[in-house]
Structures are given as C-alpha cells and as structure tokens.
Amino acid sequence: MKTEHYREFIREAFLDPIRSVLIVDDDYPTFDEILNSAIDEEGRLQTDSQKSWPKNQKRIASMIASFRAPGKPLLVDIHDGKNVTFGAEVASAAHLHQSDLLVIDFELDKARPRDGIRAIEIIRRVSENNHFNLAVVHTIEDLNYVFYSVLAGMMNKSGETLSKKKIEDIEELIEQTEDKNEGFRKLLLDSIAGEQYFNARKNKYTYISEMHNGKEPYTHFKKICEDGKIQKKFLTDILKYLIIKFENGLSFWESEKAPSNLDWSDDNVQWIRSDSVFVAFSDKRKEEDLLESVLAALNEWSPQPARLFLAKIRSVIDEFGVLAQGDALEPKYALAYWYSRLLDSNKQHQRWLISESVSRHSDHLLTSVLKKVDDFALRLIGAELENGKPIDISKLRHKMDLDDADIILKAQREHNSIVCSKPPHGWHLATGHVLQINLEYWVCLSPLCDLVPSQMSMNLIRSFGERLPFTAVKLHPVQNADELVGVQTNRFIFLKINNEIKAFGFNNPEFPDSSPYWQTLFAEKRGVFESDAFKLKIRRTVKGSRGLVAKVSDAVVVSQLRYEYALNLMQKLSISTTRVGLDFVGQ
C-alpha cells in the first residue's frame, strides 16, 4: 500500500503552520557580531569572534536561506547559547520557546567536547511549556550518541536494581568465564549499549523473554553468553546487571517534570516525542534541508489521523482565529446584553452566567473555523481510499487489527463511552452528572435550570434550607459487559471510570421491561462542589430501625453524560412515571 500521500498531510498539519525559527548554535553569527565586523577585499566578513562561522559563511547562509524559500519566508532568529548554562539561567531564557521550530546544536560549549547538557537543558525547558514544540538537534557529532544522550536526558532512571549478593555472584561468574575465555568480559560489556538499553526501557515487560528467544537487539548478547558456556538460568540477571551498568554511565533528568509517556524511534530515522515536544536529529556535515529532516522524522513517527486533525484545528485557529473572532463579535446587541447580565448578577449566579457566555463564544468561534478542518479531513480520507483498502489503512495508521474479535469489541466499547459520556465539568451539580455514592452509581436527571444554585426558589429554601432536591436514577452495573446484547435499545450507557470502561443499565439489565429505580436526593450547599474537586454531600431517605431517616453520604462525580443522552434518559424516566395503569389481564 502506498503511503507517500500521508507525508504531505503531515507536512500540512505540522510544518505549514511554522512561522518562526530559532537557531541556537555557538558557531552561528549574532547580529552584534555582524554589525561590529569588517568586510575584506574579497567581500567576506572579518570579525574578532573565535567562532568558526567566518570560514563557513556559505553553508550558514544556505541554511538560513532554506527557511526563506519563495512563497513562505520564515522569521529566523539566532542565539549563540552564550548566556544559557544550567538551572535557573536556562529558565530565564524565556525567548527560547517563542518560536515554532527550534534548531539547536548539540555541543554548545566547545570547552566541553561531546557534552550536550546545555542543549538538553534547553529542550527540557521547551518541553515544559504548554505548546506542542518542534525541535531538531543539528550536530556534527555521531547521531547515535547524540540521540541516546538526549533521550536519557528526557527521562528518569529505570529504577531497576539487583541485590548486593546477586551483583557479587554475577561479577564472580564473569571473572570465572574470563579466566577460561580471554576477552569474554569486554565482549559481554560491549554487547549492551544504547540500542539494547532503550529497547529494554520501552519494552520493560517483554525484553527478558525477547532475549531468551534470541530476538534482536539481544541476539549478540545471547550468543556471547552461549559461547562462554553461561547457563541459561543466569542470563536474566546478567542482562539486568549490564543494563544497570550502562545506565550508570548516562545522565538523566531525575525530575518529576520528566514526561511519563516518552516515545522514541527504533529505526534509522531518529526522533523523540512527548506530549509537548517532538525532537528530530540532523547531521550538519550532510547539509540537509532541516525542514525535510523534520518531515522525515515526523513521517517515521506516523502520527495517527486524529492527531493530524487536532494539529490542523490548532493551526486553523491560529491562522484564521481573528477572522472567526470577527464573526463571533457580530451580534453586538446580544453581547451587550450578556455582559450586562454578568455585571448585574450576584457572585454565585455570575459563575453560571460566565460559564454559559464562554461556552457560547467558543462554540461560535469553533463553528467558523472547523469548516477548514472538515475540508482537510475529507481530502485525507479521499487520498487514503485511493491508496488502499479501509481495513489495511486502519491497521497501518493505528497498529490494530479490527478483524480481531477482541480488538473490535474494545474499540466499540471505547467508542460507546466517548459518544455518550465525557469527563465531568462544572462547579455545581448538573444534568447528566454520574455520582458514586458508596458502592452505588446514580445519574442526576433533573433539568439543568432546576440545578442552578442561585436560582433555587424561596419555596424550596423555606422547605429544605440549603439542600437542593434533584431526581436521580440508580444505574445497574452490567456484570458481563463483553457479552452485552441490545446495546442500541436505549437502556444502556457506557462510562469511563478510573480508566476502565463500564456498562450500566438504566433499568434492571435482566428485565428489559422493568421500571427504573429513582429517588429524590438532596445535595448539600445547593449542589456546589468542594473546591477543586467534584465532591459533595448527598442527603437521602433510607429505612431506619423505627421508620424513615435521612442519611448523609459523601458523593463524587465520576463521569457525565452528554446532554443528548441525559435528555433521552429524562424522557424515558418521564414516560415511566406518567404511564397509565390499564386493567388488562392475561399474557
């Protein structure tokens, strides 16, 4: 199946939005150096700088010119890294993350050969901001060495350990084998390097079995052990020993800021990715087009189509957001009325009005710009279908086989949870909020207008004080969700709770015609959540030893139905509570 077309959509989503480039290289000229330089008889700049750029003016000029191609000239800035050292000084260099593409030399301190700590510190700093950043490490050093150095600098240590007794036993075994086979120790140590170490980090649950099965990149290690007549039972501990030994020679971030979901390449085109930064690598000696180098790395990563859509949304908002903002500001009378309501309302009601106002503004803005994203998606889907079959394309893009029964079941359940529910939001109890009360789950199905704390009527206040009454339906967990049938009968919902997708029935799953179990519950403090948490106290009527009693329980909002699904359940509840009991008999 052809995949060249996908590369161009990656370019459109990630590279076309680039407007500025920052080059951080201690061999590049700064504006101060150029302004203070002289021109010799051959028209070359002469400067007192100890940098090498005067000898490589054409190469540097060509590099900068590549960012200023006709039709899309980029703003290029140069920083020589002289005032960027460690810690707080790196943090003070705020302008380092104000560009769309960062080009950085690995060795920013010529007094420390092969030391890339300054470059790594800058990449760390960039990875901490809230944007998705593109960076390319441009170096004359060996790319494998640079790649592994930057990768280690973006993560914490593995935490792998061996007992002192095991270490002593392994070292004694290695020495005994060395006595019988001279050179064994060196061969063994050399068999575990960056490729093996980072493979073990990426595949921490499977790398031991891969080694025992003789798979790459552990084939050479296993052969050396076999040639040295090392018993199979020692291989696991020896491998761990060598991995720890190699790890001790690397410099790690060792910070809680280190990304937990770091990903990186296994192939020749090297890249590192976290949620906030993508790092490519390029050899200075090859004089490559850096944008094409970044594109090659992005293409090797092969981001999923959904990531392309999201990147396109960001770029469209950035490019056309001002025009869309003009459309959103068109209804001047309504805007004036909304703002006057914000000013006139009391503090509690004001929070609700602000939420509504912001929601309307954002909806208007997105409606204006999403048409361009729709066009992008249509072109992508069209190009995909011209180059392969749907099932093959999906398998390539997501590394999943949707012909597999287990995978398609997981995909369908995940789909169902996304379309009917979402993470909870808001600052007070609202329609569709799913509450966990002790071990039970309840969904709030009162109309939203009855749940606004500031709109609680005087009659309710006189009757219940600060307790907000609301209608809630008890949800019934589906025990064997994988065997669930009748998903489209309007009786079931799917919620993601604690990273697990759970199915619930609106009524008893075993009895399709049963009525939902509902109660009027009371939310303390008018349903306003505790600060920075979706927690509140619920008062409910339960059976006591001498009659009905009011019991107060802690509740937490664990999910939220999308409004159309909550409305559907409200209608079903209304039908159930207003049904007419006809005097029919028989079956």
GROMACS .gro file of C-alpha atoms in nm, residues 134 330 343 574 576:
model
    5
  134LEU     CA    1   0.914   2.110   1.715
  330GLU     CA    2  -2.110   4.035   1.514
  343LEU     CA    3  -2.225   4.270   3.583
  574SER     CA    4  -4.088   1.072   3.238
  576SER     CA    5  -4.215   0.554   3.319
   0.00000   0.00000   0.00000
